[in-house]
Amino acid sequence: MCTAGGRHPEVPDPASRDHSLLMTEAEQAETTARLVDLQQRCAELRQFAVPDPAAQRYLDEQADELDDLIAQACDALRNVVTVEERIGHLDFEPSDDV
């Protein structure tokens, strides 16, 4: 609820807002591209692994963990933009009409 002439309670004080937590869509796209590139390069390296079955199993396990981590990071990056957009919608001045 907005008080007359006051700041909406959900709007953070600009002086106390941590802008380092925000990410632009361009930064999100660049970071996602870097993660996907890393994932692809690791997949290519697996093709050149030593033909030892135990070493290959270990490499496959590590690659699976990396794939899971990259997928989680990409999901988190998508959410960062969502949070940025939501915060952006809060940046408004209360009107007298409310």
Short mmCIF file of N, CA, C and O in Angstrom, two decimals:
data_model
loop_
_atom_site.label_atom_id
_atom_site.label_comp_id
_atom_site.label_asym_id
_atom_site.label_seq_id
_atom_site.Cartn_x
_atom_site.Cartn_y
_atom_site.Cartn_z
N MET A 1 0.85 -1.18 0.00
CA MET A 1 0.00 0.00 0.00
C MET A 1 0.88 1.23 0.00
O MET A 1 1.85 1.31 0.73
N CYS A 2 0.51 2.20 -0.74
CA CYS A 2 1.30 3.42 -0.89
C CYS A 2 0.74 4.50 0.02
O CYS A 2 -0.46 4.74 0.05
N THR A 3 1.63 5.13 0.78
CA THR A 3 1.18 6.25 1.58
C THR A 3 1.31 7.51 0.75
O THR A 3 2.18 7.62 -0.10
N ALA A 4 0.45 8.47 0.99
CA ALA A 4 0.44 9.70 0.19
C ALA A 4 1.80 10.39 0.24
O ALA A 4 2.31 10.69 1.30
N GLY A 5 2.38 10.58 -0.94
CA GLY A 5 3.65 11.27 -1.04
C GLY A 5 4.85 10.45 -0.62
O GLY A 5 5.97 10.92 -0.72
N GLY A 6 4.64 9.24 -0.14
CA GLY A 6 5.76 8.41 0.32
C GLY A 6 6.17 7.38 -0.70
O GLY A 6 5.55 7.22 -1.74
N ARG A 7 7.25 6.70 -0.39
CA ARG A 7 7.78 5.66 -1.27
C ARG A 7 7.00 4.36 -1.05
O ARG A 7 6.65 4.01 0.07
N HIS A 8 6.71 3.67 -2.14
CA HIS A 8 6.05 2.37 -2.05
C HIS A 8 6.93 1.45 -1.20
O HIS A 8 8.15 1.44 -1.35
N PRO A 9 6.36 0.68 -0.27
CA PRO A 9 7.17 -0.13 0.64
C PRO A 9 8.06 -1.19 -0.04
O PRO A 9 9.06 -1.61 0.53
N GLU A 10 7.72 -1.61 -1.26
CA GLU A 10 8.53 -2.61 -1.94
C GLU A 10 9.65 -2.00 -2.78
O GLU A 10 10.49 -2.72 -3.31
N VAL A 11 9.66 -0.67 -2.90
CA VAL A 11 10.70 -0.02 -3.69
C VAL A 11 11.91 0.21 -2.79
O VAL A 11 11.82 0.94 -1.81
N PRO A 12 13.04 -0.44 -3.12
CA PRO A 12 14.22 -0.25 -2.27
C PRO A 12 14.78 1.16 -2.41
O PRO A 12 14.64 1.81 -3.45
N ASP A 13 15.41 1.62 -1.36
CA ASP A 13 16.07 2.92 -1.39
C ASP A 13 17.22 2.83 -2.38
O ASP A 13 18.07 1.95 -2.26
N PRO A 14 17.27 3.70 -3.38
CA PRO A 14 18.35 3.63 -4.38
C PRO A 14 19.74 3.67 -3.77
O PRO A 14 20.66 3.06 -4.28
N ALA A 15 19.91 4.36 -2.68
CA ALA A 15 21.23 4.45 -2.04
C ALA A 15 21.67 3.13 -1.43
O ALA A 15 22.87 2.86 -1.32
N SER A 16 20.72 2.29 -1.06
CA SER A 16 21.09 1.02 -0.41
C SER A 16 21.01 -0.18 -1.36
O SER A 16 21.36 -1.29 -0.98
N ARG A 17 20.56 0.03 -2.59
CA ARG A 17 20.43 -1.08 -3.55
C ARG A 17 21.80 -1.56 -4.01
O ARG A 17 22.68 -0.76 -4.31
N ASP A 18 22.00 -2.86 -4.04
CA ASP A 18 23.25 -3.45 -4.51
C ASP A 18 23.13 -3.72 -6.00
O ASP A 18 22.64 -4.76 -6.42
N HIS A 19 23.58 -2.77 -6.83
CA HIS A 19 23.45 -2.90 -8.27
C HIS A 19 24.35 -3.99 -8.84
O HIS A 19 24.15 -4.43 -9.97
N SER A 20 25.33 -4.46 -8.08
CA SER A 20 26.20 -5.52 -8.58
C SER A 20 25.45 -6.85 -8.71
O SER A 20 25.93 -7.77 -9.36
N LEU A 21 24.30 -6.94 -8.08
CA LEU A 21 23.52 -8.18 -8.17
C LEU A 21 22.70 -8.25 -9.45
O LEU A 21 22.15 -9.29 -9.77
N LEU A 22 22.62 -7.16 -10.18
CA LEU A 22 21.85 -7.13 -11.41
C LEU A 22 22.71 -7.53 -12.59
O LEU A 22 23.92 -7.35 -12.60
N MET A 23 22.09 -8.10 -13.60
CA MET A 23 22.80 -8.50 -14.81
C MET A 23 21.95 -8.06 -15.99
O MET A 23 20.74 -8.24 -16.00
N THR A 24 22.61 -7.49 -16.98
CA THR A 24 21.87 -7.09 -18.17
C THR A 24 21.61 -8.32 -19.03
O THR A 24 22.26 -9.36 -18.86
N GLU A 25 20.70 -8.19 -19.97
CA GLU A 25 20.43 -9.30 -20.87
C GLU A 25 21.65 -9.62 -21.72
O GLU A 25 21.91 -10.78 -22.03
N ALA A 26 22.42 -8.61 -22.08
CA ALA A 26 23.64 -8.84 -22.88
C ALA A 26 24.66 -9.64 -22.06
O ALA A 26 25.29 -10.57 -22.58
N GLU A 27 24.82 -9.30 -20.79
CA GLU A 27 25.74 -10.05 -19.93
C GLU A 27 25.25 -11.48 -19.74
O GLU A 27 26.04 -12.42 -19.72
N GLN A 28 23.95 -11.63 -19.60
CA GLN A 28 23.37 -12.96 -19.45
C GLN A 28 23.64 -13.81 -20.69
O GLN A 28 24.06 -14.95 -20.59
N ALA A 29 23.43 -13.23 -21.86
CA ALA A 29 23.65 -13.96 -23.11
C ALA A 29 25.12 -14.33 -23.27
O ALA A 29 25.45 -15.45 -23.67
N GLU A 30 26.02 -13.40 -22.94
CA GLU A 30 27.45 -13.66 -23.07
C GLU A 30 27.89 -14.77 -22.12
O GLU A 30 28.64 -15.67 -22.50
N THR A 31 27.43 -14.72 -20.89
CA THR A 31 27.81 -15.74 -19.91
C THR A 31 27.25 -17.10 -20.29
O THR A 31 27.95 -18.11 -20.19
N THR A 32 26.01 -17.13 -20.75
CA THR A 32 25.42 -18.39 -21.19
C THR A 32 26.20 -18.97 -22.37
O THR A 32 26.49 -20.17 -22.41
N ALA A 33 26.58 -18.12 -23.32
CA ALA A 33 27.35 -18.58 -24.48
C ALA A 33 28.70 -19.15 -24.04
O ALA A 33 29.16 -20.17 -24.58
N ARG A 34 29.34 -18.51 -23.07
CA ARG A 34 30.63 -19.01 -22.58
C ARG A 34 30.47 -20.37 -21.91
O ARG A 34 31.31 -21.27 -22.09
N LEU A 35 29.41 -20.55 -21.14
CA LEU A 35 29.17 -21.84 -20.49
C LEU A 35 28.91 -22.94 -21.51
O LEU A 35 29.44 -24.05 -21.40
N VAL A 36 28.10 -22.64 -22.51
CA VAL A 36 27.80 -23.63 -23.55
C VAL A 36 29.05 -23.96 -24.35
O VAL A 36 29.31 -25.13 -24.68
N ASP A 37 29.89 -22.96 -24.63
CA ASP A 37 31.14 -23.19 -25.33
C ASP A 37 32.05 -24.11 -24.51
O ASP A 37 32.65 -25.05 -25.05
N LEU A 38 32.14 -23.85 -23.22
CA LEU A 38 32.94 -24.71 -22.33
C LEU A 38 32.43 -26.15 -22.35
O LEU A 38 33.20 -27.11 -22.45
N GLN A 39 31.12 -26.30 -22.30
CA GLN A 39 30.51 -27.62 -22.34
C GLN A 39 30.85 -28.34 -23.65
O GLN A 39 31.19 -29.52 -23.65
N GLN A 40 30.79 -27.63 -24.76
CA GLN A 40 31.09 -28.24 -26.06
C GLN A 40 32.56 -28.61 -26.17
O GLN A 40 32.90 -29.68 -26.70
N ARG A 41 33.45 -27.76 -25.68
CA ARG A 41 34.88 -28.07 -25.73
C ARG A 41 35.21 -29.29 -24.87
O ARG A 41 36.02 -30.13 -25.26
N CYS A 42 34.56 -29.40 -23.72
CA CYS A 42 34.78 -30.58 -22.87
C CYS A 42 34.27 -31.85 -23.57
O CYS A 42 34.91 -32.90 -23.48
N ALA A 43 33.16 -31.75 -24.25
CA ALA A 43 32.64 -32.91 -24.99
C ALA A 43 33.61 -33.32 -26.09
O ALA A 43 33.82 -34.52 -26.32
N GLU A 44 34.21 -32.35 -26.76
CA GLU A 44 35.20 -32.66 -27.79
C GLU A 44 36.44 -33.32 -27.20
O GLU A 44 36.99 -34.26 -27.78
N LEU A 45 36.88 -32.86 -26.05
CA LEU A 45 38.05 -33.44 -25.40
C LEU A 45 37.83 -34.90 -25.00
O LEU A 45 38.76 -35.70 -25.00
N ARG A 46 36.58 -35.22 -24.64
CA ARG A 46 36.27 -36.60 -24.27
C ARG A 46 36.55 -37.57 -25.41
O ARG A 46 36.88 -38.73 -25.18
N GLN A 47 36.46 -37.11 -26.63
CA GLN A 47 36.71 -37.97 -27.79
C GLN A 47 38.17 -38.38 -27.86
O GLN A 47 38.50 -39.41 -28.44
N PHE A 48 39.05 -37.56 -27.29
CA PHE A 48 40.48 -37.83 -27.35
C PHE A 48 41.01 -38.47 -26.08
O PHE A 48 42.22 -38.54 -25.88
N ALA A 49 40.13 -38.91 -25.21
CA ALA A 49 40.55 -39.51 -23.94
C ALA A 49 41.29 -40.82 -24.17
O ALA A 49 41.12 -41.49 -25.20
N VAL A 50 42.10 -41.16 -23.21
CA VAL A 50 42.84 -42.42 -23.25
C VAL A 50 41.83 -43.56 -23.33
O VAL A 50 40.80 -43.54 -22.64
N PRO A 51 42.08 -44.56 -24.17
CA PRO A 51 41.09 -45.63 -24.35
C PRO A 51 40.94 -46.56 -23.14
O PRO A 51 40.26 -47.58 -23.25
N ASP A 52 41.55 -46.24 -22.02
CA ASP A 52 41.40 -47.05 -20.81
C ASP A 52 39.95 -46.95 -20.31
O ASP A 52 39.45 -45.86 -20.06
N PRO A 53 39.26 -48.09 -20.17
CA PRO A 53 37.83 -48.05 -19.78
C PRO A 53 37.60 -47.36 -18.43
O PRO A 53 36.63 -46.63 -18.28
N ALA A 54 38.48 -47.60 -17.46
CA ALA A 54 38.29 -46.97 -16.15
C ALA A 54 38.45 -45.46 -16.25
O ALA A 54 37.67 -44.69 -15.66
N ALA A 55 39.44 -45.02 -17.01
CA ALA A 55 39.66 -43.58 -17.19
C ALA A 55 38.49 -42.97 -17.95
O ALA A 55 38.05 -41.86 -17.63
N GLN A 56 37.97 -43.68 -18.93
CA GLN A 56 36.83 -43.18 -19.71
C GLN A 56 35.59 -43.05 -18.82
O GLN A 56 34.86 -42.06 -18.90
N ARG A 57 35.36 -44.05 -17.95
CA ARG A 57 34.20 -43.98 -17.03
C ARG A 57 34.33 -42.77 -16.11
O ARG A 57 33.37 -42.03 -15.89
N TYR A 58 35.55 -42.57 -15.58
CA TYR A 58 35.78 -41.43 -14.70
C TYR A 58 35.54 -40.11 -15.44
O TYR A 58 34.87 -39.21 -14.93
N LEU A 59 36.05 -40.02 -16.64
CA LEU A 59 35.86 -38.82 -17.45
C LEU A 59 34.38 -38.60 -17.76
O LEU A 59 33.88 -37.47 -17.70
N ASP A 60 33.67 -39.67 -18.06
CA ASP A 60 32.23 -39.56 -18.32
C ASP A 60 31.48 -39.06 -17.08
O ASP A 60 30.58 -38.22 -17.19
N GLU A 61 31.86 -39.56 -15.90
CA GLU A 61 31.21 -39.12 -14.66
C GLU A 61 31.45 -37.63 -14.42
O GLU A 61 30.53 -36.90 -14.06
N GLN A 62 32.69 -37.21 -14.63
CA GLN A 62 33.02 -35.80 -14.43
C GLN A 62 32.30 -34.92 -15.44
O GLN A 62 31.81 -33.84 -15.12
N ALA A 63 32.22 -35.39 -16.67
CA ALA A 63 31.53 -34.64 -17.72
C ALA A 63 30.04 -34.53 -17.39
O ALA A 63 29.43 -33.47 -17.61
N ASP A 64 29.45 -35.60 -16.87
CA ASP A 64 28.03 -35.55 -16.49
C ASP A 64 27.80 -34.52 -15.39
O ASP A 64 26.82 -33.77 -15.42
N GLU A 65 28.71 -34.48 -14.41
CA GLU A 65 28.59 -33.49 -13.34
C GLU A 65 28.73 -32.07 -13.90
O GLU A 65 28.00 -31.17 -13.50
N LEU A 66 29.67 -31.89 -14.81
CA LEU A 66 29.85 -30.58 -15.43
C LEU A 66 28.61 -30.18 -16.23
O LEU A 66 28.16 -29.05 -16.16
N ASP A 67 28.04 -31.12 -16.97
CA ASP A 67 26.82 -30.84 -17.74
C ASP A 67 25.69 -30.40 -16.80
O ASP A 67 24.96 -29.45 -17.10
N ASP A 68 25.54 -31.10 -15.66
CA ASP A 68 24.51 -30.74 -14.69
C ASP A 68 24.75 -29.35 -14.12
O ASP A 68 23.83 -28.54 -14.00
N LEU A 69 26.01 -29.06 -13.79
CA LEU A 69 26.35 -27.75 -13.24
C LEU A 69 26.09 -26.64 -14.25
O LEU A 69 25.54 -25.59 -13.91
N ILE A 70 26.46 -26.86 -15.49
CA ILE A 70 26.23 -25.86 -16.53
C ILE A 70 24.73 -25.65 -16.75
O ILE A 70 24.28 -24.51 -16.90
N ALA A 71 23.96 -26.72 -16.73
CA ALA A 71 22.51 -26.58 -16.88
C ALA A 71 21.92 -25.74 -15.74
O ALA A 71 21.08 -24.87 -15.96
N GLN A 72 22.39 -25.99 -14.51
CA GLN A 72 21.92 -25.22 -13.36
C GLN A 72 22.34 -23.75 -13.48
O GLN A 72 21.56 -22.84 -13.18
N ALA A 73 23.57 -23.52 -13.94
CA ALA A 73 24.05 -22.15 -14.11
C ALA A 73 23.23 -21.41 -15.17
O ALA A 73 22.89 -20.24 -14.99
N CYS A 74 22.91 -22.08 -16.26
CA CYS A 74 22.10 -21.45 -17.31
C CYS A 74 20.70 -21.14 -16.79
O CYS A 74 20.14 -20.07 -17.10
N ASP A 75 20.11 -22.05 -16.00
CA ASP A 75 18.81 -21.77 -15.39
C ASP A 75 18.89 -20.56 -14.47
O ASP A 75 18.02 -19.69 -14.48
N ALA A 76 19.96 -20.51 -13.66
CA ALA A 76 20.13 -19.38 -12.75
C ALA A 76 20.29 -18.08 -13.52
O ALA A 76 19.73 -17.04 -13.13
N LEU A 77 21.02 -18.11 -14.62
CA LEU A 77 21.20 -16.91 -15.44
C LEU A 77 19.87 -16.42 -16.00
O LEU A 77 19.61 -15.22 -16.06
N ARG A 78 19.02 -17.35 -16.42
CA ARG A 78 17.70 -16.94 -16.92
C ARG A 78 16.90 -16.28 -15.79
O ARG A 78 16.19 -15.30 -16.01
N ASN A 79 17.02 -16.79 -14.58
CA ASN A 79 16.31 -16.21 -13.45
C ASN A 79 16.87 -14.85 -13.06
O ASN A 79 16.13 -13.99 -12.60
N VAL A 80 18.16 -14.64 -13.24
CA VAL A 80 18.76 -13.34 -12.94
C VAL A 80 18.09 -12.26 -13.77
O VAL A 80 17.73 -11.20 -13.26
N VAL A 81 17.89 -12.52 -15.04
CA VAL A 81 17.23 -11.53 -15.89
C VAL A 81 15.80 -11.32 -15.43
O VAL A 81 15.32 -10.20 -15.38
N THR A 82 15.12 -12.38 -15.03
CA THR A 82 13.76 -12.26 -14.52
C THR A 82 13.73 -11.36 -13.30
O THR A 82 12.90 -10.49 -13.18
N VAL A 83 14.68 -11.56 -12.39
CA VAL A 83 14.75 -10.73 -11.19
C VAL A 83 15.03 -9.28 -11.59
O VAL A 83 14.43 -8.36 -11.07
N GLU A 84 15.95 -9.09 -12.55
CA GLU A 84 16.27 -7.74 -13.00
C GLU A 84 15.01 -7.05 -13.55
O GLU A 84 14.75 -5.89 -13.25
N GLU A 85 14.24 -7.78 -14.34
CA GLU A 85 13.03 -7.20 -14.91
C GLU A 85 12.02 -6.87 -13.82
O GLU A 85 11.37 -5.83 -13.86
N ARG A 86 11.90 -7.75 -12.85
CA ARG A 86 10.96 -7.48 -11.76
C ARG A 86 11.38 -6.26 -10.96
O ARG A 86 10.56 -5.43 -10.59
N ILE A 87 12.66 -6.13 -10.67
CA ILE A 87 13.15 -4.96 -9.94
C ILE A 87 12.90 -3.71 -10.78
O ILE A 87 12.49 -2.68 -10.25
N GLY A 88 13.12 -3.81 -12.07
CA GLY A 88 12.89 -2.68 -12.95
C GLY A 88 11.46 -2.19 -12.90
O GLY A 88 11.19 -0.99 -13.00
N HIS A 89 10.52 -3.10 -12.72
CA HIS A 89 9.11 -2.71 -12.65
C HIS A 89 8.79 -2.00 -11.34
O HIS A 89 7.78 -1.31 -11.24
N LEU A 90 9.64 -2.18 -10.33
CA LEU A 90 9.41 -1.51 -9.06
C LEU A 90 9.92 -0.07 -9.06
O LEU A 90 9.60 0.70 -8.17
N ASP A 91 10.74 0.28 -10.02
CA ASP A 91 11.32 1.62 -10.07
C ASP A 91 10.30 2.62 -10.60
O ASP A 91 10.26 2.92 -11.78
N PHE A 92 9.48 3.09 -9.74
CA PHE A 92 8.48 4.05 -10.14
C PHE A 92 8.26 5.02 -8.98
O PHE A 92 8.58 4.74 -7.85
N GLU A 93 7.76 6.16 -9.32
CA GLU A 93 7.40 7.15 -8.31
C GLU A 93 5.91 6.99 -8.01
O GLU A 93 5.09 6.87 -8.92
N PRO A 94 5.56 6.95 -6.76
CA PRO A 94 4.14 6.84 -6.43
C PRO A 94 3.37 8.03 -6.97
O PRO A 94 3.87 9.16 -6.98
N SER A 95 2.18 7.78 -7.46
CA SER A 95 1.36 8.87 -7.99
C SER A 95 0.30 9.26 -6.95
O SER A 95 0.00 8.49 -6.03
N ASP A 96 -0.24 10.40 -7.13
CA ASP A 96 -1.29 10.86 -6.22
C ASP A 96 -2.60 10.15 -6.49
O ASP A 96 -3.55 10.26 -5.70
N ASP A 97 -2.68 9.42 -7.60
CA ASP A 97 -3.92 8.73 -7.99
C ASP A 97 -4.17 7.49 -7.15
O ASP A 97 -5.26 6.96 -7.17
N VAL A 98 -3.16 7.00 -6.44
CA VAL A 98 -3.29 5.75 -5.69
C VAL A 98 -3.90 5.97 -4.36
O VAL A 98 -3.71 6.87 -3.66
#
